[in-house]
């Protein structure tokens, strides 16, 4: 059996340059040095507020939900049928 587990992560906007087409665009990238598995959106925002020295370089960021499909095991499913 599977279930969906939702965690939250902080990602920042980064300006990227395409050297072939000479174009600029903004991309969402994971922030280095930041935990990527917050249990709630509020926990991610609290971490950002409490670590303002780390977040000073990343002024534009968003909190995104990350959905994980997790395999769960239930012992009653493997029990022999009487």
mmCIF file of the C-alpha atoms, coordinates in Angstrom:
data_MODEL
# 
_entry.id   MODEL 
# 
loop_
_atom_site.group_PDB 
_atom_site.id 
_atom_site.type_symbol 
_atom_site.label_atom_id 
_atom_site.label_alt_id 
_atom_site.label_comp_id 
_atom_site.label_asym_id 
_atom_site.label_entity_id 
_atom_site.label_seq_id 
_atom_site.pdbx_PDB_ins_code 
_atom_site.Cartn_x 
_atom_site.Cartn_y 
_atom_site.Cartn_z 
_atom_site.occupancy 
_atom_site.B_iso_or_equiv 
_atom_site.pdbx_formal_charge 
_atom_site.auth_seq_id 
_atom_site.auth_comp_id 
_atom_site.auth_asym_id 
_atom_site.auth_atom_id 
_atom_site.pdbx_PDB_model_num 
ATOM 1  C CA . UNK A 1 1  ? 0.000  0.000   0.000   1.00 0.00 ? 1  UNK A CA 1 
ATOM 2  C CA . UNK A 1 2  ? 1.163  3.512   -0.740  1.00 0.00 ? 2  UNK A CA 1 
ATOM 3  C CA . UNK A 1 3  ? 0.399  6.833   0.870   1.00 0.00 ? 3  UNK A CA 1 
ATOM 4  C CA . UNK A 1 4  ? 1.307  10.410  0.044   1.00 0.00 ? 4  UNK A CA 1 
ATOM 5  C CA . UNK A 1 5  ? 3.489  12.332  2.499   1.00 0.00 ? 5  UNK A CA 1 
ATOM 6  C CA . UNK A 1 6  ? 3.751  16.087  2.024   1.00 0.00 ? 6  UNK A CA 1 
ATOM 7  C CA . UNK A 1 7  ? 6.836  17.993  3.150   1.00 0.00 ? 7  UNK A CA 1 
ATOM 8  C CA . UNK A 1 8  ? 7.721  21.614  2.466   1.00 0.00 ? 8  UNK A CA 1 
ATOM 9  C CA . UNK A 1 9  ? 10.920 23.127  1.123   1.00 0.00 ? 9  UNK A CA 1 
ATOM 10 C CA . UNK A 1 10 ? 12.341 26.605  0.594   1.00 0.00 ? 10 UNK A CA 1 
ATOM 11 C CA . UNK A 1 11 ? 13.398 27.490  -2.939  1.00 0.00 ? 11 UNK A CA 1 
ATOM 12 C CA . UNK A 1 12 ? 14.832 30.747  -4.187  1.00 0.00 ? 12 UNK A CA 1 
ATOM 13 C CA . UNK A 1 13 ? 14.607 32.666  -7.430  1.00 0.00 ? 13 UNK A CA 1 
ATOM 14 C CA . UNK A 1 14 ? 17.883 32.711  -9.344  1.00 0.00 ? 14 UNK A CA 1 
ATOM 15 C CA . UNK A 1 15 ? 18.744 34.666  -12.454 1.00 0.00 ? 15 UNK A CA 1 
ATOM 16 C CA . UNK A 1 16 ? 20.164 32.273  -15.032 1.00 0.00 ? 16 UNK A CA 1 
ATOM 17 C CA . UNK A 1 17 ? 21.771 32.983  -18.372 1.00 0.00 ? 17 UNK A CA 1 
ATOM 18 C CA . UNK A 1 18 ? 21.571 30.709  -21.390 1.00 0.00 ? 18 UNK A CA 1 
ATOM 19 C CA . UNK A 1 19 ? 24.975 31.071  -23.099 1.00 0.00 ? 19 UNK A CA 1 
ATOM 20 C CA . UNK A 1 20 ? 23.717 29.633  -26.389 1.00 0.00 ? 20 UNK A CA 1 
ATOM 21 C CA . UNK A 1 21 ? 20.619 31.799  -26.856 1.00 0.00 ? 21 UNK A CA 1 
ATOM 22 C CA . UNK A 1 22 ? 21.932 34.733  -24.777 1.00 0.00 ? 22 UNK A CA 1 
ATOM 23 C CA . UNK A 1 23 ? 18.723 34.928  -22.782 1.00 0.00 ? 23 UNK A CA 1 
ATOM 24 C CA . UNK A 1 24 ? 18.069 35.540  -19.106 1.00 0.00 ? 24 UNK A CA 1 
ATOM 25 C CA . UNK A 1 25 ? 15.360 33.893  -17.069 1.00 0.00 ? 25 UNK A CA 1 
ATOM 26 C CA . UNK A 1 26 ? 14.422 33.354  -13.450 1.00 0.00 ? 26 UNK A CA 1 
ATOM 27 C CA . UNK A 1 27 ? 14.523 29.789  -12.151 1.00 0.00 ? 27 UNK A CA 1 
ATOM 28 C CA . UNK A 1 28 ? 13.460 28.189  -8.884  1.00 0.00 ? 28 UNK A CA 1 
ATOM 29 C CA . UNK A 1 29 ? 16.446 26.483  -7.266  1.00 0.00 ? 29 UNK A CA 1 
ATOM 30 C CA . UNK A 1 30 ? 16.903 24.791  -3.879  1.00 0.00 ? 30 UNK A CA 1 
ATOM 31 C CA . UNK A 1 31 ? 18.709 26.998  -1.382  1.00 0.00 ? 31 UNK A CA 1 
ATOM 32 C CA . UNK A 1 32 ? 22.091 25.598  -0.338  1.00 0.00 ? 32 UNK A CA 1 
ATOM 33 C CA . UNK A 1 33 ? 22.498 24.996  3.374   1.00 0.00 ? 33 UNK A CA 1 
ATOM 34 C CA . UNK A 1 34 ? 18.752 25.027  4.064   1.00 0.00 ? 34 UNK A CA 1 
ATOM 35 C CA . UNK A 1 35 ? 16.909 21.932  5.335   1.00 0.00 ? 35 UNK A CA 1 
ATOM 36 C CA . UNK A 1 36 ? 14.572 20.581  2.659   1.00 0.00 ? 36 UNK A CA 1 
ATOM 37 C CA . UNK A 1 37 ? 12.082 18.592  4.682   1.00 0.00 ? 37 UNK A CA 1 
ATOM 38 C CA . UNK A 1 38 ? 9.880  20.818  6.807   1.00 0.00 ? 38 UNK A CA 1 
ATOM 39 C CA . UNK A 1 39 ? 6.711  19.223  8.168   1.00 0.00 ? 39 UNK A CA 1 
ATOM 40 C CA . UNK A 1 40 ? 4.549  22.340  7.717   1.00 0.00 ? 40 UNK A CA 1 
ATOM 41 C CA . UNK A 1 41 ? 4.624  25.497  5.660   1.00 0.00 ? 41 UNK A CA 1 
ATOM 42 C CA . UNK A 1 42 ? 4.734  27.520  8.875   1.00 0.00 ? 42 UNK A CA 1 
ATOM 43 C CA . UNK A 1 43 ? 7.808  25.589  10.058  1.00 0.00 ? 43 UNK A CA 1 
ATOM 44 C CA . UNK A 1 44 ? 9.623  26.536  6.844   1.00 0.00 ? 44 UNK A CA 1 
ATOM 45 C CA . UNK A 1 45 ? 8.710  30.198  7.263   1.00 0.00 ? 45 UNK A CA 1 
ATOM 46 C CA . UNK A 1 46 ? 9.737  30.128  10.930  1.00 0.00 ? 46 UNK A CA 1 
ATOM 47 C CA . UNK A 1 47 ? 13.107 28.664  9.962   1.00 0.00 ? 47 UNK A CA 1 
ATOM 48 C CA . UNK A 1 48 ? 13.624 31.456  7.419   1.00 0.00 ? 48 UNK A CA 1 
ATOM 49 C CA . UNK A 1 49 ? 12.722 34.119  9.994   1.00 0.00 ? 49 UNK A CA 1 
ATOM 50 C CA . UNK A 1 50 ? 14.928 32.626  12.708  1.00 0.00 ? 50 UNK A CA 1 
ATOM 51 C CA . UNK A 1 51 ? 17.910 32.230  10.356  1.00 0.00 ? 51 UNK A CA 1 
ATOM 52 C CA . UNK A 1 52 ? 17.886 35.674  8.809   1.00 0.00 ? 52 UNK A CA 1 
ATOM 53 C CA . UNK A 1 53 ? 21.697 35.705  8.514   1.00 0.00 ? 53 UNK A CA 1 
ATOM 54 C CA . UNK A 1 54 ? 21.556 32.640  6.253   1.00 0.00 ? 54 UNK A CA 1 
ATOM 55 C CA . UNK A 1 55 ? 18.563 33.959  4.318   1.00 0.00 ? 55 UNK A CA 1 
ATOM 56 C CA . UNK A 1 56 ? 20.073 37.408  3.723   1.00 0.00 ? 56 UNK A CA 1 
ATOM 57 C CA . UNK A 1 57 ? 21.499 36.215  0.389   1.00 0.00 ? 57 UNK A CA 1 
ATOM 58 C CA . UNK A 1 58 ? 18.127 34.836  -0.730  1.00 0.00 ? 58 UNK A CA 1 
ATOM 59 C CA . UNK A 1 59 ? 15.660 37.687  -0.477  1.00 0.00 ? 59 UNK A CA 1 
ATOM 60 C CA . UNK A 1 60 ? 13.186 36.183  -2.928  1.00 0.00 ? 60 UNK A CA 1 
ATOM 61 C CA . UNK A 1 61 ? 12.058 32.721  -1.937  1.00 0.00 ? 61 UNK A CA 1 
ATOM 62 C CA . UNK A 1 62 ? 8.911  30.637  -1.826  1.00 0.00 ? 62 UNK A CA 1 
ATOM 63 C CA . UNK A 1 63 ? 7.768  27.657  0.218   1.00 0.00 ? 63 UNK A CA 1 
ATOM 64 C CA . UNK A 1 64 ? 6.754  24.767  -2.024  1.00 0.00 ? 64 UNK A CA 1 
ATOM 65 C CA . UNK A 1 65 ? 5.010  21.540  -1.076  1.00 0.00 ? 65 UNK A CA 1 
ATOM 66 C CA . UNK A 1 66 ? 6.861  18.389  -2.062  1.00 0.00 ? 66 UNK A CA 1 
ATOM 67 C CA . UNK A 1 67 ? 4.775  15.239  -2.296  1.00 0.00 ? 67 UNK A CA 1 
ATOM 68 C CA . UNK A 1 68 ? 6.445  11.888  -1.639  1.00 0.00 ? 68 UNK A CA 1 
ATOM 69 C CA . UNK A 1 69 ? 4.813  8.570   -2.435  1.00 0.00 ? 69 UNK A CA 1 
ATOM 70 C CA . UNK A 1 70 ? 5.788  6.275   0.410   1.00 0.00 ? 70 UNK A CA 1 
ATOM 71 C CA . UNK A 1 71 ? 5.411  2.521   0.513   1.00 0.00 ? 71 UNK A CA 1 
ATOM 72 C CA . UNK A 1 72 ? 3.709  1.518   3.751   1.00 0.00 ? 72 UNK A CA 1 
ATOM 73 C CA . UNK A 1 73 ? 3.507  -1.937  5.231   1.00 0.00 ? 73 UNK A CA 1 
ATOM 74 C CA . UNK A 1 74 ? 0.652  -3.158  7.345   1.00 0.00 ? 74 UNK A CA 1 
ATOM 75 C CA . UNK A 1 75 ? 1.248  -6.383  9.285   1.00 0.00 ? 75 UNK A CA 1 
ATOM 76 C CA . UNK A 1 76 ? -2.423 -7.343  9.027   1.00 0.00 ? 76 UNK A CA 1 
ATOM 77 C CA . UNK A 1 77 ? -2.116 -7.543  5.226   1.00 0.00 ? 77 UNK A CA 1 
ATOM 78 C CA . UNK A 1 78 ? 0.457  -10.343 5.521   1.00 0.00 ? 78 UNK A CA 1 
ATOM 79 C CA . UNK A 1 79 ? -1.427 -12.301 8.174   1.00 0.00 ? 79 UNK A CA 1 
ATOM 80 C CA . UNK A 1 80 ? -2.516 -15.772 7.052   1.00 0.00 ? 80 UNK A CA 1 
ATOM 81 C CA . UNK A 1 81 ? -6.183 -16.140 6.241   1.00 0.00 ? 81 UNK A CA 1 
ATOM 82 C CA . UNK A 1 82 ? -7.916 -18.533 8.661   1.00 0.00 ? 82 UNK A CA 1 
# 
